[in-house]
Coordinates of C-alpha atoms and ligand atoms in Angstrom, one line a residue:
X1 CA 61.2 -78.6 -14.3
X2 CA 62.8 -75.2 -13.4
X3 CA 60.2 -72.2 -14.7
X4 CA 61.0 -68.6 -14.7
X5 CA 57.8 -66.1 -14.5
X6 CA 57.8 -62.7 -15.4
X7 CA 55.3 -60.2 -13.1
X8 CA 53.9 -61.0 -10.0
X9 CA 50.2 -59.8 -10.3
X10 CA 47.0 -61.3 -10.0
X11 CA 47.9 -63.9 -13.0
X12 CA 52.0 -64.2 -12.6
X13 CA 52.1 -64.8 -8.6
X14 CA 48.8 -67.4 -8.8
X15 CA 51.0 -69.0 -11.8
X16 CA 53.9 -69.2 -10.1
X17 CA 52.6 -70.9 -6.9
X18 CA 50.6 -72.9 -9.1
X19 CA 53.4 -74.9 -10.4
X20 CA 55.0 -74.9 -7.3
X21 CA 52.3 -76.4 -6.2
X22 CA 52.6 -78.8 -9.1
X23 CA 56.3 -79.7 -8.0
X24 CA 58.4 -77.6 -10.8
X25 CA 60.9 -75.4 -8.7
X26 CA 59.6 -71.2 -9.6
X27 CA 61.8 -67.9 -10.1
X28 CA 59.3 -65.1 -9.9
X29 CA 60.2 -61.9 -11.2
X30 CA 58.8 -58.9 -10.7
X31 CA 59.8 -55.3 -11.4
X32 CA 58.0 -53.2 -8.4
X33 CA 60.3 -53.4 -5.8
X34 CA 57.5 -52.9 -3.5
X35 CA 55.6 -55.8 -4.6
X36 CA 58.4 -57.6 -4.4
X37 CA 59.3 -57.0 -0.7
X38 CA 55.7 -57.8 0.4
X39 CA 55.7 -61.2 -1.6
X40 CA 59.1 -61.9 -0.5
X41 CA 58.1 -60.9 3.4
X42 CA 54.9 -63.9 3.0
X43 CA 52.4 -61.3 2.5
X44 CA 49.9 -60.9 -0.3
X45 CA 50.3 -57.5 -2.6
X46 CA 46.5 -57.5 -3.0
X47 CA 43.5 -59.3 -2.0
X48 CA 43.2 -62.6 -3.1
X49 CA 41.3 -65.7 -1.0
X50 CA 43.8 -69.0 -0.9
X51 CA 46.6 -67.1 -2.7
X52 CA 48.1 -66.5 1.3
X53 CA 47.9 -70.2 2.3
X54 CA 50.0 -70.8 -1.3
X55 CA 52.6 -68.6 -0.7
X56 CA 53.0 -69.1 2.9
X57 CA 53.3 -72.8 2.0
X58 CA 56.1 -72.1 -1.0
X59 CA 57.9 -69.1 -0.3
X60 CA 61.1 -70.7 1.6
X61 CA 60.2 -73.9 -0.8
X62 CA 60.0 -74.0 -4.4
X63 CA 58.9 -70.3 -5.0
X64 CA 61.5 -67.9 -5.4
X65 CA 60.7 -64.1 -5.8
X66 CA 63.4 -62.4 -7.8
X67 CA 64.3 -58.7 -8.7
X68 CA 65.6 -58.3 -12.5
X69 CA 69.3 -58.5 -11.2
X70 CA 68.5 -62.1 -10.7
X71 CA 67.4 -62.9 -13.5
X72 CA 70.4 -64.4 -15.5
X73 CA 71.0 -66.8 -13.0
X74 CA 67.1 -68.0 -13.0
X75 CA 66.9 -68.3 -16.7
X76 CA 70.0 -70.2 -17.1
X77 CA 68.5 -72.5 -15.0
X78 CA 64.9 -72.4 -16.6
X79 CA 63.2 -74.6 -19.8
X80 CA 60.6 -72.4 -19.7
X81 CA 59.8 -68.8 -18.8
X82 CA 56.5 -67.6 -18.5
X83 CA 55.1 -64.0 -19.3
X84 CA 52.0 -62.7 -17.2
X85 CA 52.9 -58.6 -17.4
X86 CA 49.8 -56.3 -17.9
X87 CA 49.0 -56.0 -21.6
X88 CA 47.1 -52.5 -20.6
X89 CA 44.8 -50.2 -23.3
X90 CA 46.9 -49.1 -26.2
X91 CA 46.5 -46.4 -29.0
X92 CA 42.6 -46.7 -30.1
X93 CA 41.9 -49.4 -28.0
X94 CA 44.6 -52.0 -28.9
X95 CA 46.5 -54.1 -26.6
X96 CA 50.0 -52.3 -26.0
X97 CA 52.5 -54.9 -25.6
X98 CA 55.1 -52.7 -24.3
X99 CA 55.7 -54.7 -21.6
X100 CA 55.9 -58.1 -22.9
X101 CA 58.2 -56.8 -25.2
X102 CA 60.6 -55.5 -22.7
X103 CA 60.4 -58.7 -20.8
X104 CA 61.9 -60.8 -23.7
X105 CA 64.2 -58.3 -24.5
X106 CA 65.4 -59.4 -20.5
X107 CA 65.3 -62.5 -20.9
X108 CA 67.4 -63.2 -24.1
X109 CA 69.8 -61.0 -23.3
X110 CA 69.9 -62.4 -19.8
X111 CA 71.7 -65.5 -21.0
X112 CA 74.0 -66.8 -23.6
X113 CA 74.0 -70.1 -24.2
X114 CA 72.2 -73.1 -26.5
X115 CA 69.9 -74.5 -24.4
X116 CA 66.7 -75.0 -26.2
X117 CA 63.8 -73.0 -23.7
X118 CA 60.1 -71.7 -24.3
X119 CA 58.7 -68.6 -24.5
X120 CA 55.1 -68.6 -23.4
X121 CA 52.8 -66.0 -23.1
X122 CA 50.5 -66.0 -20.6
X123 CA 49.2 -62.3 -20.6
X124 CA 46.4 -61.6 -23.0
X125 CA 46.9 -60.8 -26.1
X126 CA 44.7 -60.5 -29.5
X127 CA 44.5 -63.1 -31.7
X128 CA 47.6 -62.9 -34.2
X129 CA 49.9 -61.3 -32.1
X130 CA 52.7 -64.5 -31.5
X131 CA 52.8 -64.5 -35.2
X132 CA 52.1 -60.8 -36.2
X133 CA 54.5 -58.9 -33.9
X134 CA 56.2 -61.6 -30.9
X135 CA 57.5 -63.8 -34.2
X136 CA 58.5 -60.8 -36.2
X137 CA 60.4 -59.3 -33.1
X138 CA 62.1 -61.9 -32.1
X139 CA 63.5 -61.8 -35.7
X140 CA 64.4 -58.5 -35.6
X141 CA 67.1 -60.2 -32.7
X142 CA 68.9 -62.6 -35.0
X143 CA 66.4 -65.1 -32.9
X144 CA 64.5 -67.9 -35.1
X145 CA 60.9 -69.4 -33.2
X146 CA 61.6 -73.2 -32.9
X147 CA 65.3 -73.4 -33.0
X148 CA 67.1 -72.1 -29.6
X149 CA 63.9 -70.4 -28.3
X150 CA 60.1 -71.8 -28.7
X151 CA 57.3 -69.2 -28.7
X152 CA 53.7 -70.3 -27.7
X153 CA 50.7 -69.1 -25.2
X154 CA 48.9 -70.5 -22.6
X155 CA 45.9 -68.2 -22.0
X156 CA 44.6 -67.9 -18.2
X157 CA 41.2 -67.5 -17.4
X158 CA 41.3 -67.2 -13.9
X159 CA 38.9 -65.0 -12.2
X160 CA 39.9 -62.2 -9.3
X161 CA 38.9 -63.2 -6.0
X162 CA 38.8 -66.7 -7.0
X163 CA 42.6 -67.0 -8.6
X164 CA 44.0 -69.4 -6.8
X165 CA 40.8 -72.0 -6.7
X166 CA 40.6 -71.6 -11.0
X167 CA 44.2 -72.3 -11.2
X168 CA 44.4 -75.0 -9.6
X169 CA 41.3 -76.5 -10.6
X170 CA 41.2 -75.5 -14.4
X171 CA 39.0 -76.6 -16.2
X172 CA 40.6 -76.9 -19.3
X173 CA 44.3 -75.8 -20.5
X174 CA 45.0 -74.4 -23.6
X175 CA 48.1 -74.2 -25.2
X176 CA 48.8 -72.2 -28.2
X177 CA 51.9 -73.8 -30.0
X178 CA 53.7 -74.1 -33.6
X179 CA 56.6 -76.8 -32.8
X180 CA 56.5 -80.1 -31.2
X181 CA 59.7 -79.5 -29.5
X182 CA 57.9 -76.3 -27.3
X183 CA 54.6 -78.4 -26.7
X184 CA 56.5 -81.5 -25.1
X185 CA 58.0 -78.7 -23.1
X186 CA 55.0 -76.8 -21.7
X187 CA 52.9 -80.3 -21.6
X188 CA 55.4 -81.8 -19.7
X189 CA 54.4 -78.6 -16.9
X190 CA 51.0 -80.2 -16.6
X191 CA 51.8 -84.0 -16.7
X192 CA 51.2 -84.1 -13.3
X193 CA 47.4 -82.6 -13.2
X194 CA 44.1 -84.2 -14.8
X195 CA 42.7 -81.3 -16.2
X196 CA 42.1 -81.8 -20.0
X197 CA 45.0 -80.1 -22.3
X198 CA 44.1 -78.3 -25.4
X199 CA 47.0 -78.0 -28.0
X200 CA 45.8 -75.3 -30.9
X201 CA 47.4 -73.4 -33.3
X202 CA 48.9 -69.9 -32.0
X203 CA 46.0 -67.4 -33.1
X204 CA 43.4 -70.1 -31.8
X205 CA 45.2 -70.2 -28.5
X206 CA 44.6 -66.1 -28.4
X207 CA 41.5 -66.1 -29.9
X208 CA 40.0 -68.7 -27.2
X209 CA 40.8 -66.1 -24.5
X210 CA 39.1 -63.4 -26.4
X211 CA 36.0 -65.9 -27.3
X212 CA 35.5 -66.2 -23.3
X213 CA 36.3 -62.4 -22.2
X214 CA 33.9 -60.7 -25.3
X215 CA 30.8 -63.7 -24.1
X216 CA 31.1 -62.7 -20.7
X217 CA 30.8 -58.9 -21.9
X218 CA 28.2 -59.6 -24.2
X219 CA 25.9 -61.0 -21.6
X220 CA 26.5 -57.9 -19.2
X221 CA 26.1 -55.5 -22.0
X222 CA 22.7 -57.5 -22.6
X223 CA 21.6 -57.4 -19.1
X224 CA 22.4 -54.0 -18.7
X225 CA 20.2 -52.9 -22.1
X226 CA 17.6 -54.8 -20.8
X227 CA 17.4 -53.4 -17.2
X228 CA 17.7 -49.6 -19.3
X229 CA 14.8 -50.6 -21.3
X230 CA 12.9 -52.2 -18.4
X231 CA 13.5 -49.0 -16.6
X232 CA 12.2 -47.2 -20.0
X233 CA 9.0 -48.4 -20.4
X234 CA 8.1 -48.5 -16.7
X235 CA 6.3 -50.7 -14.2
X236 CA 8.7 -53.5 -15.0
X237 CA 10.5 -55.1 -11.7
X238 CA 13.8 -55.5 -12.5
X239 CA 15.4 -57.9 -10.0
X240 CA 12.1 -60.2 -10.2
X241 CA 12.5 -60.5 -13.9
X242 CA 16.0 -61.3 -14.2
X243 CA 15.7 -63.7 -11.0
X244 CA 12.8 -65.2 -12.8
X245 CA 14.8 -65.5 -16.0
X246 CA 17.6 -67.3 -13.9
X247 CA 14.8 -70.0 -13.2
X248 CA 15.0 -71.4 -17.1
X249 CA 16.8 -75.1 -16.5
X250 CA 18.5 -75.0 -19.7
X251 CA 21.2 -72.5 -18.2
X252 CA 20.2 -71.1 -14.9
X253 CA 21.6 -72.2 -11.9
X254 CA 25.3 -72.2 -13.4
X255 CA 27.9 -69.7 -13.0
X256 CA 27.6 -68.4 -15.6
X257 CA 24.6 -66.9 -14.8
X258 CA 25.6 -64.3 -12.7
X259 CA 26.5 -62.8 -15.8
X260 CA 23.3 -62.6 -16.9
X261 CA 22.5 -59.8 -14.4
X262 CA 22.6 -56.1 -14.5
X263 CA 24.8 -53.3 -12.9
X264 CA 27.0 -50.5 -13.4
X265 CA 28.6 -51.8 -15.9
X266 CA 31.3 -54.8 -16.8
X267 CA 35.2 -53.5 -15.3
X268 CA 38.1 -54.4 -13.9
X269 CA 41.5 -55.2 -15.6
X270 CA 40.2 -57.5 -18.1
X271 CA 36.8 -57.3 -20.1
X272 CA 36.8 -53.3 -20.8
X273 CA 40.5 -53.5 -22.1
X274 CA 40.0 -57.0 -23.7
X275 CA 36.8 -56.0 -25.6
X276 CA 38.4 -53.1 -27.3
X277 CA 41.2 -54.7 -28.2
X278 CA 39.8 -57.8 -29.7
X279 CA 37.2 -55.1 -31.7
X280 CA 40.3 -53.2 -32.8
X281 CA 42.8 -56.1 -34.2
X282 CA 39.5 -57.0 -36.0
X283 CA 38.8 -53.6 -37.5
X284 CA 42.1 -53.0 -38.5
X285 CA 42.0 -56.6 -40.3
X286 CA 39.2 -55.0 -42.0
X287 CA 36.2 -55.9 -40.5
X288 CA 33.8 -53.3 -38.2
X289 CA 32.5 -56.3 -35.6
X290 CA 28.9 -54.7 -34.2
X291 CA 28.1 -57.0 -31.6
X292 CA 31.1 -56.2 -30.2
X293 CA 31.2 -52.4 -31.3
X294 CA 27.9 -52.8 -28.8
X295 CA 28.5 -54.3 -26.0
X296 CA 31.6 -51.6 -26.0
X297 CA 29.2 -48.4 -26.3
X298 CA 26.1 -49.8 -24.2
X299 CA 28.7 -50.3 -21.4
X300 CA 30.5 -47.2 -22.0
X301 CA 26.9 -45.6 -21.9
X302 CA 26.3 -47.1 -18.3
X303 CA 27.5 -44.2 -16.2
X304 CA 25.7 -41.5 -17.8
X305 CA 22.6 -43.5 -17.5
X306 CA 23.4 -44.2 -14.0
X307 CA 24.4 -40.6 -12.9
X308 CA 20.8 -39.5 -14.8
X309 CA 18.8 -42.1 -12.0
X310 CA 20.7 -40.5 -9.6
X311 CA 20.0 -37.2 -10.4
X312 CA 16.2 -38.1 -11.0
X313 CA 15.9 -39.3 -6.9
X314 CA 18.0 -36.7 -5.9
X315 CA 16.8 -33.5 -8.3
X316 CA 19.3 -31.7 -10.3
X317 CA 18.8 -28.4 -8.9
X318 CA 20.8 -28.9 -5.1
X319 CA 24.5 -29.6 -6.2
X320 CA 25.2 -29.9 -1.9
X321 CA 23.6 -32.9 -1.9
X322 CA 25.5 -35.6 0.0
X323 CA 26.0 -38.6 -2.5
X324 CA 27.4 -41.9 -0.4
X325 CA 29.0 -44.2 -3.0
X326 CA 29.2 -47.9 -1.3
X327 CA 31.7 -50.1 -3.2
X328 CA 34.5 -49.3 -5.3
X329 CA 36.3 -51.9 -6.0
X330 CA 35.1 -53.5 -9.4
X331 CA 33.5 -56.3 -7.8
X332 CA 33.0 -57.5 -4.1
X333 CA 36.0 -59.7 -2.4
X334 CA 38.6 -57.7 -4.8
X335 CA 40.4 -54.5 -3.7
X336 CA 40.8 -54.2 -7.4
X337 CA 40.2 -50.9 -9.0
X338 CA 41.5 -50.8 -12.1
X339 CA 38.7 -49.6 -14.6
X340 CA 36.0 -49.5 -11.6
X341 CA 32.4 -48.3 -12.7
X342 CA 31.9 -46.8 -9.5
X343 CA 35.2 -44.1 -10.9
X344 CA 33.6 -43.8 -13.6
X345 CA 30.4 -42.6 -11.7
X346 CA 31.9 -40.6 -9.4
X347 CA 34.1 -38.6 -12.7
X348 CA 30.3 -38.2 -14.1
X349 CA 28.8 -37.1 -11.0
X350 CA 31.7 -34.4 -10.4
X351 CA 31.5 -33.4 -13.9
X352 CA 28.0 -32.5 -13.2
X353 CA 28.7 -30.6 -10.6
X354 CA 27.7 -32.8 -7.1
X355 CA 30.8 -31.4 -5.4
X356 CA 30.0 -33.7 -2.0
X357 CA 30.8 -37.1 -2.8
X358 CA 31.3 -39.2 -0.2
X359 CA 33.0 -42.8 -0.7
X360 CA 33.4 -45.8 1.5
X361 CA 34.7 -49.4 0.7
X362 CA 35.3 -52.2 3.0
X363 CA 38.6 -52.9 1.7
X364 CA 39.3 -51.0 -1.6
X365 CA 39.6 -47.6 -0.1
X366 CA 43.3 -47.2 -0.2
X367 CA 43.7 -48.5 -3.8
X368 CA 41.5 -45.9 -5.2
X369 CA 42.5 -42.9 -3.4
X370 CA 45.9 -43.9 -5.3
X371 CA 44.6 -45.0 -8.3
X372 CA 42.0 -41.9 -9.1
X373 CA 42.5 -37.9 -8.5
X374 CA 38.7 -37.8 -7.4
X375 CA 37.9 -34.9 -5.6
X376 CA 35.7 -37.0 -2.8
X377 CA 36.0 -37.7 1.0
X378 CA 36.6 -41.2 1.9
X379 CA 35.3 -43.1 4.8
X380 CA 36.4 -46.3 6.7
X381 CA 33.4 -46.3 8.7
X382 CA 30.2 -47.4 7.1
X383 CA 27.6 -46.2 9.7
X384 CA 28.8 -42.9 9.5
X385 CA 28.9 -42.5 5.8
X386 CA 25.4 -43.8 6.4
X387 CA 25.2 -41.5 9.0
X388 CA 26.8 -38.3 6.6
X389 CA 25.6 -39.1 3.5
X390 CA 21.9 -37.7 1.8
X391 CA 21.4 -40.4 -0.6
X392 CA 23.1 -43.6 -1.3
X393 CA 24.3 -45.2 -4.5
X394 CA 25.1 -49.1 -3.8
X395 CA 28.3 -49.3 -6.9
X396 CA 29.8 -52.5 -5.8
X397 CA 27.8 -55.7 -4.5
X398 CA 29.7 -56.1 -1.1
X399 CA 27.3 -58.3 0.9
X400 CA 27.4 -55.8 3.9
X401 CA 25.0 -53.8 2.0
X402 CA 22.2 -56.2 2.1
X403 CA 20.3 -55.2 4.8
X404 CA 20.6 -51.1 4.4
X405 CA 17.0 -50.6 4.3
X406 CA 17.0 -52.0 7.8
X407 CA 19.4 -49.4 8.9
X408 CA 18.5 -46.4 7.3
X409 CA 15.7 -44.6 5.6
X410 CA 17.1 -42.6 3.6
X411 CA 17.1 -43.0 -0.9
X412 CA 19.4 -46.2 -1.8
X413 CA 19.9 -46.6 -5.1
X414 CA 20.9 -49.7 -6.0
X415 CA 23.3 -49.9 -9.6
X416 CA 23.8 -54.0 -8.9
X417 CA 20.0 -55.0 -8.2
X418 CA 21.0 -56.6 -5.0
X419 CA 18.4 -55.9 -2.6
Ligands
LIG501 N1 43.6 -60.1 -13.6 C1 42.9 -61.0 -14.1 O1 41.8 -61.4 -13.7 C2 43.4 -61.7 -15.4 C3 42.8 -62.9 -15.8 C4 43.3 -63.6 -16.9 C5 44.3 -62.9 -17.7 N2 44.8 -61.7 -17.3 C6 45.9 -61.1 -18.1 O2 47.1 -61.4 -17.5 C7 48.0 -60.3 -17.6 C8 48.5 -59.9 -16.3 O3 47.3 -59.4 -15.6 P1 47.4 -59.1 -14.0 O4 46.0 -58.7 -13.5 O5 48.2 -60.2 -13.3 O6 48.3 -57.8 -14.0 P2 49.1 -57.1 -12.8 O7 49.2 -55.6 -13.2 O8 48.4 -57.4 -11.5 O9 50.5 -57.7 -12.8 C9 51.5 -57.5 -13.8 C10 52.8 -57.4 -13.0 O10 53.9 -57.5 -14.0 C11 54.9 -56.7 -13.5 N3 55.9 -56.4 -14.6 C12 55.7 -55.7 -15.7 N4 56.8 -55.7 -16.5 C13 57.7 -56.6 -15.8 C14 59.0 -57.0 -16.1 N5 59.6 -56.7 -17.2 N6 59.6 -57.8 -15.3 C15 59.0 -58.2 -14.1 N7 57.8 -57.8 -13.8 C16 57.1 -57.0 -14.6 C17 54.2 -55.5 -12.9 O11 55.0 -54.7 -12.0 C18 53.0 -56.1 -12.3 O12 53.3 -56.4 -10.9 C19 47.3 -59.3 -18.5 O13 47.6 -59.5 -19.8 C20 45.8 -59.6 -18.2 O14 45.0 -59.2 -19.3 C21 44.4 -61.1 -16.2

């Protein structure tokens, strides 16, 4: 099967080595022409354990990296193409779907002829969408869903750090579909795999990606009230209770349990945005969701409470003070930045005037010195931030932090109870 995929990011570049991988030959577009040079010189854009070894193995193979000017001659040759462009924070929290708009716009008007292809969405988006605003659109073009072009989703639930490992081994597919014609197509992709293949109607298909991304929230938001009330009433050890808590057979001891574990905060590309969004489609249905409207404002609530701990080890009358920040990417073994508590901290720590932040990450540093305008110093050398700093605020669980008691004595404190 010949498969064209749109973005080259965390989700479209693991996607398109993945069926690659499966044996389907792969044009990968992506618009960032410096993305594209790194992909198409072997390397890696970003961070990502296994995703090398993929590429190296597929780049002169099966997995072709294309700029848009390619792209009529990779459709014509596709029966699928496959959408996994950012679906970023939109007016009051919505998912804007600029983006995946203006890559079907490319794609129909990239070829002109009757062969029957799919359009699947891979991105996230809310519940309704396909058939609320994708459907509609297409429309709008003269284009009927089902007859030359099929529309469906395929949700990815692939975490950072671990993309290409819960790619490949996924353990479920779901497939959001409304014809019989697209789901032969996009089933036929995963023929070859033995991973169990869920075919749902198009809103289940979103809504099943939002019913994962809002639990995972939920359990953070959770853990996170229950370390600020801990921290409330006193006397309480945090990191005994919740390792304690872990103990309980009926769920402990499975990955999902590291969710179940305070911090700074849930960030990253996904959850923050993902949250909102699923609690705006649903309130603009007519419905005000307060689980969700909760897990949104105990997380936005995080770095105030944070920057107040701070302040209560460090006093809030010297505004010199040396703050180290360790970690910020939004989680250890990403250089991912995008919606990072420890940006948020720093923003809150500026705003209240600490004008001596210092920052260090072990491999994130570049990415958000771009990403941010923080007034901060950054340092590649942990022992001298160690060295520089006054006090220290542990932001991101990098393992290299473990043992900072043991080399200095100065305040830590630590935001993701790791110590
Ligand atoms: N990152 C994750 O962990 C994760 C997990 C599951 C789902 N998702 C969802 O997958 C989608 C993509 O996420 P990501 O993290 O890979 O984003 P990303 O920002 O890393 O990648 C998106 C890429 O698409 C490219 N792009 C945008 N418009 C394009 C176009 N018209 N043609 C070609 N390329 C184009 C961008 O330049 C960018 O490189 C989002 O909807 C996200 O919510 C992400």
């Amino acid at each position: 099967m010949v498969i064209t995929v749109f973005g080259l990011g965390f989700v479209g570049l693991t996607t398109a080595l993945g069926f690659a991988e499966y044996g389907h030959e792969v044009y990968g577009v992506e618009i960032n022409q410096n993305r594209l040079d790194t992909i198409k010189s072997g390397k890696l854009p970003f961070l990502e354990p296994g995703l090398d070894e993929a590429l190296k193995r597929h780049i002169d193979g099966r997995f072709h990296p294309i700029s848009t000017s390619e792209l009529g001659y990779a459709v014509a040759q596709s029966d699928c193409v496959y959408y996994c462009v950012g679906t970023p924070y939109g007016k009051d929290g919505q998912a804007d779907i600029t983006y995946l708009l203006a890559a079907i716009d490319q794609t129909v008007e990239s070829v002109n002829d009757e062969r029957f292809r799919v359009l699947v969405v891979k991105s996230t988006i809310p519940p309704s969408t396909t058939e609320q605003k994708i459907i509609p659109y297409l429309g709008s073009k003269g284009i009927i869903p089902g007859e030359q072009y099929g529309v469906a989703n395929n949700p990815e639930f692939l975490r950072e750090g671990h993309c290409w490992d819960d790619f490949i081994k996924a353990d479920r597919i779901v497939l959001g579909v409304s014809d019989n014609k697209s789901e032969a197509v996009i089933r036929s992709i995963y023929a070859s795999q033995s991973m169990p293949v869920f075919c749902v109607s198009l809103n289940t298909g979103e809504f099943i990606k939002y019913l994962s991304n809002t639990l995972l929230a939920t359990l953070i938001s959770y853990s996170n009230e229950m370390s600020v009330i801990a921290d409330t009433i006193g006397g309480i050890d945090i990191v005994q209770a919740f390792r304690i808590l872990h103990l309980d057979k009926r769920w402990g001891g499975c990955d999902m349990a590291s969710y179940v574990y305070p911090g700074c905060g849930y960030g990253g590309y996904c959850l923050p945005k993902d949250t909102n969004a699923l609690y705006s489609v649903t309130k603009t249905a007519g419905f005000d969701a307060q689980i969700l409207k909760n897990v949104i404002d105990t997380n936005d609530a995080m770095p105030r409470y944070i920057v107040d701990r701070i302040q209560k080890v460090i006093g809030v009358s010297d505004k010199s003070v040396k703050i180290g920040i360790l970690g910020l990417s939004f989680k250890p073994g990403s250089d991912d930045v995008r919606d990072a508590p420890s940006a948020k901290i720093i923003a809150k720590l500026i705003e209240s005037g600490y004008n001596n932040v210092l920052g260090y990450d072990p491999v994130a540093n570049d990415e958000f010195k771009a990403h941010y305008s923080l007034k901060m110093s950054y340092y590649t050398d942990y022992a001298k931030l160690l060295e520089d700093a006054d006090t220290l605020v542990i932001a991101t669980a990098w393992p290299e932090f473990k043992d900072i008691h043991q080399r200095t004595d100065k305040p830590v404190i630590d935001c993701r109870f790791m110590l």
